[in-house]
Each structure stands twice: as structure tokens, then as C-alpha cells.
PDB file of C-alpha atoms in Angstrom:
ATOM      1  CA  UNK A 159      46.884  50.270  24.476  1.00 38.00           C
ATOM      2  CA  UNK A 160      46.102  54.036  25.559  1.00 35.00           C
ATOM      3  CA  UNK A 161      44.025  54.821  27.525  1.00 34.00           C
ATOM      4  CA  UNK A 162      40.449  55.941  26.303  1.00 35.00           C
ATOM      5  CA  UNK A 163      40.598  58.618  29.254  1.00 37.00           C
ATOM      6  CA  UNK A 164      43.547  60.058  28.201  1.00 35.00           C
ATOM      7  CA  UNK A 165      44.058  60.974  24.781  1.00 35.00           C
ATOM      8  CA  UNK A 166      40.324  61.575  24.403  1.00 39.00           C
ATOM      9  CA  UNK A 167      38.481  64.175  25.496  1.00 43.00           C
ATOM     10  CA  UNK A 168      35.610  62.788  28.432  1.00 44.00           C
ATOM     11  CA  UNK A 169      32.294  64.310  26.289  1.00 44.00           C
ATOM     12  CA  UNK A 170      33.527  61.737  23.451  1.00 41.00           C
ATOM     13  CA  UNK A 171      34.487  58.971  25.346  1.00 37.00           C
ATOM     14  CA  UNK A 172      30.064  59.657  26.852  1.00 43.00           C
ATOM     15  CA  UNK A 173      29.109  60.227  23.689  1.00 45.00           C
ATOM     16  CA  UNK A 174      30.713  56.439  22.534  1.00 40.00           C
ATOM     17  CA  UNK A 175      29.930  54.834  25.318  1.00 44.00           C
ATOM     18  CA  UNK A 176      26.579  55.727  25.089  1.00 43.00           C
ATOM     19  CA  UNK A 177      26.205  54.858  21.322  1.00 46.00           C
ATOM     20  CA  UNK A 178      27.590  51.439  21.595  1.00 43.00           C
ATOM     21  CA  UNK A 179      25.089  50.836  24.898  1.00 45.00           C
ATOM     22  CA  UNK A 180      22.745  52.232  21.845  1.00 47.00           C
ATOM     23  CA  UNK A 181      23.867  50.001  19.713  1.00 44.00           C
ATOM     24  CA  UNK A 182      23.636  46.393  22.138  1.00 42.00           C
ATOM     25  CA  UNK A 183      20.127  47.401  22.877  1.00 39.00           C
ATOM     26  CA  UNK A 184      18.845  47.653  19.488  1.00 42.00           C
ATOM     27  CA  UNK A 185      20.449  44.121  18.925  1.00 42.00           C
ATOM     28  CA  UNK A 186      18.671  42.387  21.960  1.00 41.00           C
ATOM     29  CA  UNK A 187      15.961  44.031  20.551  1.00 36.00           C
ATOM     30  CA  UNK A 188      15.932  42.001  17.539  1.00 38.00           C
ATOM     31  CA  UNK A 189      16.497  38.687  18.764  1.00 38.00           C
ATOM     32  CA  UNK A 190      14.221  39.109  21.203  1.00 36.00           C
ATOM     33  CA  UNK A 191      11.591  39.263  18.601  1.00 31.00           C
ATOM     34  CA  UNK A 192      13.239  37.614  15.893  1.00 32.00           C
ATOM     35  CA  UNK A 193      12.560  34.206  18.443  1.00 32.00           C
ATOM     36  CA  UNK A 194       8.711  34.799  18.893  1.00 31.00           C
ATOM     37  CA  UNK A 195       5.670  32.986  17.351  1.00 33.00           C
ATOM     38  CA  UNK A 196       3.609  34.568  14.412  1.00 32.00           C
ATOM     39  CA  UNK A 197       0.986  35.201  16.783  1.00 34.00           C
ATOM     40  CA  UNK A 198       3.260  37.342  18.397  1.00 30.00           C
ATOM     41  CA  UNK A 199       3.240  39.846  16.407  1.00 35.00           C
ATOM     42  CA  UNK A 200       0.392  41.726  15.164  1.00 42.00           C
ATOM     43  CA  UNK A 201      -0.348  41.684  11.374  1.00 46.00           C
ATOM     44  CA  UNK A 202      -1.762  44.975  10.123  1.00 44.00           C
ATOM     45  CA  UNK A 203      -5.164  47.240  10.242  1.00 54.00           C
ATOM     46  CA  UNK A 204      -6.234  45.413   7.426  1.00 65.00           C
ATOM     47  CA  UNK A 205      -4.833  42.548   7.142  1.00 75.00           C
ATOM     48  CA  UNK A 206      -5.241  40.217   3.932  1.00 89.00           C
ATOM     49  CA  UNK A 207      -5.017  36.484   2.792  1.00 97.00           C
ATOM     50  CA  UNK A 208      -3.897  35.634  -1.403  1.00 97.00           C
ATOM     51  CA  UNK A 209      -6.875  33.907  -3.345  1.00 98.00           C
ATOM     52  CA  UNK A 210      -6.164  30.454  -2.687  1.00 98.00           C
ATOM     53  CA  UNK A 211      -5.990  27.806  -6.366  1.00 98.00           C
ATOM     54  CA  UNK A 212      -9.838  26.599  -6.338  1.00 99.00           C
ATOM     55  CA  UNK A 213     -11.877  25.018  -9.251  1.00 99.00           C
ATOM     56  CA  UNK A 214     -14.634  26.826 -11.299  1.00 99.00           C
ATOM     57  CA  UNK A 215     -17.194  23.208 -10.689  1.00 99.00           C
ATOM     58  CA  UNK A 216     -20.776  24.631 -11.057  1.00 99.00           C
ATOM     59  CA  UNK A 217     -23.612  23.622  -9.823  1.00 99.00           C
ATOM     60  CA  UNK A 218     -26.943  23.508 -11.388  1.00 99.00           C
ATOM     61  CA  UNK A 219     -27.973  27.123 -10.148  1.00 99.00           C
ATOM     62  CA  UNK A 220     -30.694  28.097 -12.789  1.00 98.00           C
ATOM     63  CA  UNK A 221     -33.929  30.760 -12.682  1.00 99.00           C
ATOM     64  CA  UNK A 222     -36.041  27.895 -11.205  1.00 98.00           C
ATOM     65  CA  UNK A 223     -33.471  27.460  -7.873  1.00 99.00           C
ATOM     66  CA  UNK A 224     -33.019  31.073  -7.952  1.00 99.00           C
ATOM     67  CA  UNK A 225     -36.621  31.362  -7.463  1.00 99.00           C
ATOM     68  CA  UNK A 226     -36.926  28.153  -5.092  1.00 99.00           C
ATOM     69  CA  UNK A 227     -33.910  30.205  -2.592  1.00 99.00           C
ATOM     70  CA  UNK A 228     -36.197  33.259  -2.889  1.00 99.00           C
ATOM     71  CA  UNK A 229     -39.641  31.556  -1.552  1.00 99.00           C
ATOM     72  CA  UNK A 230     -37.016  29.441   0.753  1.00 99.00           C
ATOM     73  CA  UNK A 231     -35.450  32.614   2.307  1.00 99.00           C
ATOM     74  CA  UNK A 232     -39.250  34.573   2.572  1.00 99.00           C
ATOM     75  CA  UNK A 233     -39.996  31.446   4.598  1.00 98.00           C
ATOM     76  CA  UNK A 234     -37.440  31.237   6.880  1.00 99.00           C
ATOM     77  CA  UNK A 235     -35.511  35.076   7.371  1.00 98.00           C
ATOM     78  CA  UNK A 236     -38.563  37.285   5.956  1.00 98.00           C
ATOM     79  CA  UNK A 237     -37.118  38.267   2.411  1.00 98.00           C
ATOM     80  CA  UNK A 238     -37.133  37.128  -0.177  1.00 98.00           C
ATOM     81  CA  UNK A 239     -33.934  36.193  -2.816  1.00 99.00           C
ATOM     82  CA  UNK A 240     -31.250  34.108  -3.326  1.00 99.00           C
ATOM     83  CA  UNK A 241     -28.428  36.578  -3.360  1.00 99.00           C
ATOM     84  CA  UNK A 242     -26.015  35.922  -0.521  1.00 99.00           C
ATOM     85  CA  UNK A 243     -26.020  39.673   0.169  1.00 96.00           C
ATOM     86  CA  UNK A 244     -23.170  40.269   3.400  1.00 96.00           C
ATOM     87  CA  UNK A 245     -21.568  37.042   4.177  1.00 99.00           C
ATOM     88  CA  UNK A 246     -21.189  37.442   8.155  1.00 99.00           C
ATOM     89  CA  UNK A 247     -19.504  33.821   9.486  1.00 99.00           C
ATOM     90  CA  UNK A 248     -18.429  31.114   7.620  1.00 99.00           C
ATOM     91  CA  UNK A 249     -19.571  26.656   9.147  1.00 99.00           C
ATOM     92  CA  UNK A 250     -18.060  24.039   8.401  1.00 99.00           C
ATOM     93  CA  UNK A 251     -18.942  20.633   7.431  1.00 98.00           C
ATOM     94  CA  UNK A 252     -17.591  16.930   6.178  1.00 98.00           C
ATOM     95  CA  UNK A 253     -19.868  15.401   3.277  1.00 98.00           C
ATOM     96  CA  UNK A 254     -20.303  11.888   5.075  1.00 97.00           C
ATOM     97  CA  UNK A 255     -17.929  10.760   1.212  1.00 98.00           C
ATOM     98  CA  UNK A 256     -15.528   9.090   0.186  1.00 98.00           C
ATOM     99  CA  UNK A 257     -14.811  11.149  -2.835  1.00 99.00           C
ATOM    100  CA  UNK A 258     -15.653  14.399  -4.119  1.00 99.00           C
ATOM    101  CA  UNK A 259     -18.198  13.855  -7.005  1.00 99.00           C
ATOM    102  CA  UNK A 260     -21.548  12.378  -4.858  1.00 99.00           C
ATOM    103  CA  UNK A 261     -21.202  15.597  -2.909  1.00 99.00           C
ATOM    104  CA  UNK A 262     -21.699  17.565  -6.561  1.00 99.00           C
ATOM    105  CA  UNK A 263     -23.770  15.088  -7.790  1.00 99.00           C
ATOM    106  CA  UNK A 264     -26.622  15.286  -4.677  1.00 98.00           C
ATOM    107  CA  UNK A 265     -26.303  18.994  -5.032  1.00 99.00           C
ATOM    108  CA  UNK A 266     -26.045  19.121  -8.264  1.00 99.00           C
ATOM    109  CA  UNK A 267     -29.413  17.307  -8.985  1.00 98.00           C
ATOM    110  CA  UNK A 268     -31.661  20.230  -6.006  1.00 98.00           C
ATOM    111  CA  UNK A 269     -33.725  17.303  -5.137  1.00 97.00           C
ATOM    112  CA  UNK A 270     -36.054  18.539  -1.594  1.00 96.00           C
ATOM    113  CA  UNK A 271     -34.314  18.036   1.388  1.00 95.00           C
ATOM    114  CA  UNK A 272     -37.015  18.008   4.307  1.00 93.00           C
ATOM    115  CA  UNK A 273     -39.759  18.596   2.906  1.00 94.00           C
ATOM    116  CA  UNK A 274     -39.042  22.525   0.713  1.00 97.00           C
ATOM    117  CA  UNK A 275     -36.365  23.561  -1.736  1.00 98.00           C
ATOM    118  CA  UNK A 276     -34.556  24.305  -3.321  1.00 99.00           C
ATOM    119  CA  UNK A 277     -31.961  21.351  -2.440  1.00 98.00           C
ATOM    120  CA  UNK A 278     -29.470  21.635  -0.533  1.00 98.00           C
ATOM    121  CA  UNK A 279     -26.541  23.080  -1.259  1.00 98.00           C
ATOM    122  CA  UNK A 280     -22.242  25.010  -0.065  1.00 99.00           C
ATOM    123  CA  UNK A 281     -20.897  26.991  -1.836  1.00 99.00           C
ATOM    124  CA  UNK A 282     -17.340  24.837  -1.270  1.00 99.00           C
ATOM    125  CA  UNK A 283     -15.786  21.260  -1.022  1.00 99.00           C
ATOM    126  CA  UNK A 284     -12.326  21.109   0.039  1.00 99.00           C
ATOM    127  CA  UNK A 285     -10.927  17.682  -1.527  1.00 99.00           C
ATOM    128  CA  UNK A 286      -8.999  15.115   0.721  1.00 99.00           C
ATOM    129  CA  UNK A 287      -5.805  15.770  -2.369  1.00 99.00           C
ATOM    130  CA  UNK A 288      -6.544  20.179  -0.756  1.00 99.00           C
ATOM    131  CA  UNK A 289      -7.920  20.949  -4.195  1.00 99.00           C
ATOM    132  CA  UNK A 290     -11.088  23.119  -3.127  1.00 99.00           C
ATOM    133  CA  UNK A 291     -13.974  23.728  -5.569  1.00 99.00           C
ATOM    134  CA  UNK A 292     -16.141  26.386  -5.569  1.00 99.00           C
ATOM    135  CA  UNK A 293     -19.262  25.382  -6.744  1.00 99.00           C
ATOM    136  CA  UNK A 294     -21.413  28.973  -6.588  1.00 99.00           C
ATOM    137  CA  UNK A 295     -20.567  32.034  -6.647  1.00 99.00           C
ATOM    138  CA  UNK A 296     -19.601  34.479  -3.200  1.00 98.00           C
ATOM    139  CA  UNK A 297     -23.244  36.073  -4.047  1.00 99.00           C
ATOM    140  CA  UNK A 298     -25.316  32.704  -4.892  1.00 99.00           C
ATOM    141  CA  UNK A 299     -26.788  31.710  -0.776  1.00 99.00           C
ATOM    142  CA  UNK A 300     -26.887  27.857  -0.595  1.00 99.00           C
ATOM    143  CA  UNK A 301     -29.092  25.012   2.013  1.00 98.00           C
ATOM    144  CA  UNK A 302     -26.493  23.962   4.543  1.00 98.00           C
ATOM    145  CA  UNK A 303     -27.422  24.959   7.903  1.00 98.00           C
ATOM    146  CA  UNK A 304     -30.520  25.856   9.296  1.00 98.00           C
ATOM    147  CA  UNK A 305     -31.790  28.962  10.300  1.00 98.00           C
ATOM    148  CA  UNK A 306     -27.422  30.517   8.550  1.00 99.00           C
ATOM    149  CA  UNK A 307     -27.757  29.911   4.723  1.00 99.00           C
ATOM    150  CA  UNK A 308     -29.137  33.813   3.910  1.00 99.00           C
ATOM    151  CA  UNK A 309     -25.419  35.084   6.697  1.00 99.00           C
ATOM    152  CA  UNK A 310     -23.177  32.193   5.550  1.00 99.00           C
ATOM    153  CA  UNK A 311     -21.028  30.844   4.015  1.00 99.00           C
ATOM    154  CA  UNK A 312     -20.729  26.823   3.812  1.00 99.00           C
ATOM    155  CA  UNK A 313     -17.900  24.887   3.439  1.00 99.00           C
ATOM    156  CA  UNK A 314     -18.402  21.032   3.004  1.00 99.00           C
ATOM    157  CA  UNK A 315     -14.456  18.653   3.449  1.00 99.00           C
ATOM    158  CA  UNK A 316     -14.699  15.339   2.144  1.00 99.00           C
ATOM    159  CA  UNK A 317     -14.454  12.231   3.996  1.00 98.00           C
ATOM    160  CA  UNK A 318     -16.298   9.853   5.220  1.00 97.00           C
ATOM    161  CA  UNK A 319     -18.770   8.997   8.501  1.00 94.00           C
ATOM    162  CA  UNK A 320     -15.975   7.279  11.031  1.00 93.00           C
ATOM    163  CA  UNK A 321     -19.325   6.728  13.494  1.00 83.00           C
ATOM    164  CA  UNK A 322     -16.832   7.991  16.494  1.00 84.00           C
ATOM    165  CA  UNK A 323     -18.394  11.837  18.476  1.00 82.00           C
ATOM    166  CA  UNK A 324     -15.191  13.892  16.220  1.00 91.00           C
ATOM    167  CA  UNK A 325     -13.368  11.248  14.966  1.00 94.00           C
ATOM    168  CA  UNK A 326     -14.516  11.995  11.607  1.00 97.00           C
ATOM    169  CA  UNK A 327     -13.224  15.995  12.666  1.00 97.00           C
ATOM    170  CA  UNK A 328     -10.015  14.693  13.686  1.00 97.00           C
ATOM    171  CA  UNK A 329      -9.580  12.211  10.283  1.00 98.00           C
ATOM    172  CA  UNK A 330      -9.719  16.067   8.353  1.00 98.00           C
ATOM    173  CA  UNK A 331      -7.428  17.666  11.348  1.00 98.00           C
ATOM    174  CA  UNK A 332      -5.087  15.126  10.261  1.00 98.00           C
ATOM    175  CA  UNK A 333      -5.244  15.275   7.009  1.00 99.00           C
ATOM    176  CA  UNK A 334      -2.390  17.572   6.350  1.00 99.00           C
ATOM    177  CA  UNK A 335      -3.203  18.689   2.128  1.00 99.00           C
ATOM    178  CA  UNK A 336      -6.645  18.782   3.992  1.00 99.00           C
ATOM    179  CA  UNK A 337      -6.809  20.635   6.305  1.00 99.00           C
ATOM    180  CA  UNK A 338      -3.961  23.348   4.794  1.00 99.00           C
ATOM    181  CA  UNK A 339      -6.568  24.853   1.805  1.00 99.00           C
ATOM    182  CA  UNK A 340      -9.330  24.578   4.382  1.00 99.00           C
ATOM    183  CA  UNK A 341      -7.348  26.809   6.137  1.00 99.00           C
ATOM    184  CA  UNK A 342      -6.165  29.125   3.661  1.00 99.00           C
ATOM    185  CA  UNK A 343     -10.124  29.530   2.364  1.00 99.00           C
ATOM    186  CA  UNK A 344     -11.388  30.294   4.947  1.00 99.00           C
ATOM    187  CA  UNK A 345      -8.693  32.405   6.001  1.00 99.00           C
ATOM    188  CA  UNK A 346      -9.154  34.327   3.138  1.00 99.00           C
ATOM    189  CA  UNK A 347     -12.770  35.052   2.925  1.00 99.00           C
ATOM    190  CA  UNK A 348     -12.641  35.584   6.419  1.00 99.00           C
ATOM    191  CA  UNK A 349      -9.567  38.614   5.890  1.00 98.00           C
ATOM    192  CA  UNK A 350     -12.480  39.146   2.420  1.00 98.00           C
ATOM    193  CA  UNK A 351     -15.928  40.138   4.593  1.00 98.00           C
ATOM    194  CA  UNK A 352     -14.253  40.709   7.757  1.00 98.00           C
ATOM    195  CA  UNK A 353     -15.592  37.341   9.121  1.00 98.00           C
ATOM    196  CA  UNK A 354     -14.680  37.634  13.516  1.00 98.00           C
ATOM    197  CA  UNK A 355     -13.158  34.177  14.353  1.00 99.00           C
ATOM    198  CA  UNK A 356     -16.249  33.296  16.695  1.00 98.00           C
ATOM    199  CA  UNK A 357     -18.188  33.203  13.550  1.00 99.00           C
ATOM    200  CA  UNK A 358     -16.272  30.552  11.173  1.00 99.00           C
ATOM    201  CA  UNK A 359     -18.326  27.932  13.313  1.00 99.00           C
ATOM    202  CA  UNK A 360     -19.111  23.660  12.759  1.00 98.00           C
ATOM    203  CA  UNK A 361     -23.050  22.394  11.735  1.00 97.00           C
ATOM    204  CA  UNK A 362     -22.936  21.380  15.094  1.00 96.00           C
ATOM    205  CA  UNK A 363     -22.678  24.678  17.093  1.00 97.00           C
ATOM    206  CA  UNK A 364     -25.350  26.731  14.581  1.00 98.00           C
ATOM    207  CA  UNK A 365     -27.943  26.313  16.386  1.00 97.00           C
ATOM    208  CA  UNK A 366     -26.033  28.020  19.767  1.00 97.00           C
ATOM    209  CA  UNK A 367     -25.110  31.624  16.614  1.00 98.00           C
ATOM    210  CA  UNK A 368     -25.837  34.538  17.994  1.00 99.00           C
ATOM    211  CA  UNK A 369     -26.620  35.137  13.756  1.00 99.00           C
ATOM    212  CA  UNK A 370     -29.553  32.684  14.084  1.00 99.00           C
ATOM    213  CA  UNK A 371     -32.647  33.493  12.850  1.00 98.00           C
ATOM    214  CA  UNK A 372     -35.183  30.462  11.646  1.00 98.00           C
ATOM    215  CA  UNK A 373     -39.132  32.000  11.408  1.00 98.00           C
ATOM    216  CA  UNK A 374     -40.345  28.596  11.024  1.00 97.00           C
ATOM    217  CA  UNK A 375     -38.574  27.220  14.272  1.00 98.00           C
ATOM    218  CA  UNK A 376     -36.245  24.927  12.492  1.00 98.00           C
ATOM    219  CA  UNK A 377     -33.650  22.879  14.644  1.00 97.00           C
ATOM    220  CA  UNK A 378     -30.331  21.657  13.284  1.00 95.00           C
ATOM    221  CA  UNK A 379     -28.741  18.256  14.924  1.00 91.00           C
ATOM    222  CA  UNK A 380     -26.672  17.333  12.676  1.00 83.00           C
ATOM    223  CA  UNK A 381     -23.010  16.747  15.101  1.00 83.00           C
ATOM    224  CA  UNK A 382     -19.966  17.819  12.676  1.00 91.00           C
ATOM    225  CA  UNK A 383     -17.809  20.314  13.226  1.00 94.00           C
ATOM    226  CA  UNK A 384     -17.738  20.049  17.410  1.00 93.00           C
ATOM    227  CA  UNK A 385     -16.359  22.862  18.962  1.00 96.00           C
ATOM    228  CA  UNK A 386     -13.299  22.063  20.419  1.00 96.00           C
ATOM    229  CA  UNK A 387     -12.417  20.764  16.914  1.00 98.00           C
ATOM    230  CA  UNK A 388     -13.023  24.331  15.083  1.00 98.00           C
ATOM    231  CA  UNK A 389     -10.634  25.485  18.027  1.00 98.00           C
ATOM    232  CA  UNK A 390      -8.190  23.669  16.883  1.00 98.00           C
ATOM    233  CA  UNK A 391      -9.800  25.002  12.845  1.00 99.00           C
ATOM    234  CA  UNK A 392      -9.001  28.304  14.454  1.00 99.00           C
ATOM    235  CA  UNK A 393      -6.038  28.271  14.939  1.00 99.00           C
ATOM    236  CA  UNK A 394      -4.808  26.952  11.974  1.00 99.00           C
ATOM    237  CA  UNK A 395      -6.349  29.653   9.523  1.00 99.00           C
ATOM    238  CA  UNK A 396      -5.147  32.653  12.440  1.00 98.00           C
ATOM    239  CA  UNK A 397      -1.402  31.107  11.108  1.00 98.00           C
ATOM    240  CA  UNK A 398      -2.544  31.174   7.950  1.00 98.00           C
ATOM    241  CA  UNK A 399      -3.127  35.096   8.552  1.00 98.00           C
ATOM    242  CA  UNK A 400      -0.271  35.630  10.285  1.00 95.00           C
ATOM    243  CA  UNK A 401       1.748  34.871   8.012  1.00 93.00           C
ATOM    244  CA  UNK A 402      -0.113  36.534   5.305  1.00 82.00           C
TER     245      UNK A 402
END
């Protein structure tokens, strides 16, 4: 094979070498990016997540219950309304039941809780098989967390109380259909409303939230979803968001 330096002008040889070097660098960078974890490549500003499939299963929320919620809100938050105008947090719960129907029945009954009406409820319940039930519209306040009902959406996950420090949390995290559905749901809510990841919290963390407010001096005593387990769950939410 003849020498390039003898058959081509020197400038042409130099240009060819630069082109080859550029192509090799581009290929190397492309290969490097392809093996980076999803978390290393940021999603575009304002990234959204598709709404997960949900089953609409509304509890009764008539004019009487709306009045009760408005009065409760006035006593505890200082604003007389039943509407959730600006969701700023998501609170994770588990149901302390083995199936979904008792949860629906308890929320639908509207029985007073801690001596006050309305009864408890949450906007969503995620069953063990990954089915997501929506029990109220997103603009409706539910009593699920003392001090945060005026700013938070509640997500219940069907799970028995196992009696250990975080056994129930861990059972949910190990049940893939359920935890994947819940992470997808929370990722959608987070991106829809611009909720910071630090405001995706467990019920056990509510008293320490910067959003906490209760004019009657009430506090939460629940132990569901401790900080370490919430951090694990947040990682799963972040993965859903990065994947889009």
C-alpha cells in the first residue's frame, strides 16, 4: 500500500486524520452515555409522567360531608373549605387490613374520628395486586393526616399491621405489583403538581413536615412509613420519572 504522505497533499492528510479522531471521540462518548444509570441523565425541565390506570370507586361525599370538612378545616387550618386547592405533599399510609373492601367501607361510612366529623378517607388506595382505586376527586380534601389534610394527597396501600417496627413497610416494598403501581401513581402526582421529593413523606413523618399546621394542637401518633422506607420508595419514584 502506498504511503499517504506521498500520494496525498499534506493538508488533505491532516484533514483526514482530524476527521477520524473526531469520529472516534464521538463514538466513545456515545458508548459512555449509553452505560450510565438512568439517574445520571437528567429529565427535561417540566418532565411529566403518564397517569397510571386507576379504577374510579367514589365514596359518598355529599353536601353534608363537604360542610363537615369545611368546618374541620376552619377549626384546624383557619380556612373554611372542603377543597384541596394546591396539593403540596403526598403522604404514604398502609391500611392495617388484608384486603381493599374494608378500607372502602370505613371511608364511605363517614364515622367521626377522634370525636370530630367528617370521617377519615384518602384520595387513593393501592391494592396488593397493583390495582389503584381513586375514591375522591383530586380537588377534595380527605382526613388522612393530622396537620396536613389541607395541603396533602393521601395514598393508602393495602397491608396488614405486622407488629414490628417497619415490617409492614418492608412487606409493601417487597410486593412488586403494589409498590410499582404506587411509585407510578406518586410520580404522576409529583410531576403534575410540582411536589418536591422531600414532601413525599410517610404518616410517621408528618409532625416534622414544614407544611404541618394544626390550630387545635393535634399531633399524629402513627408509625406507618418510617423515614428509611420512605427513602427507598422515593428512589423508586425517581426511577419512574427518569424513565418517563
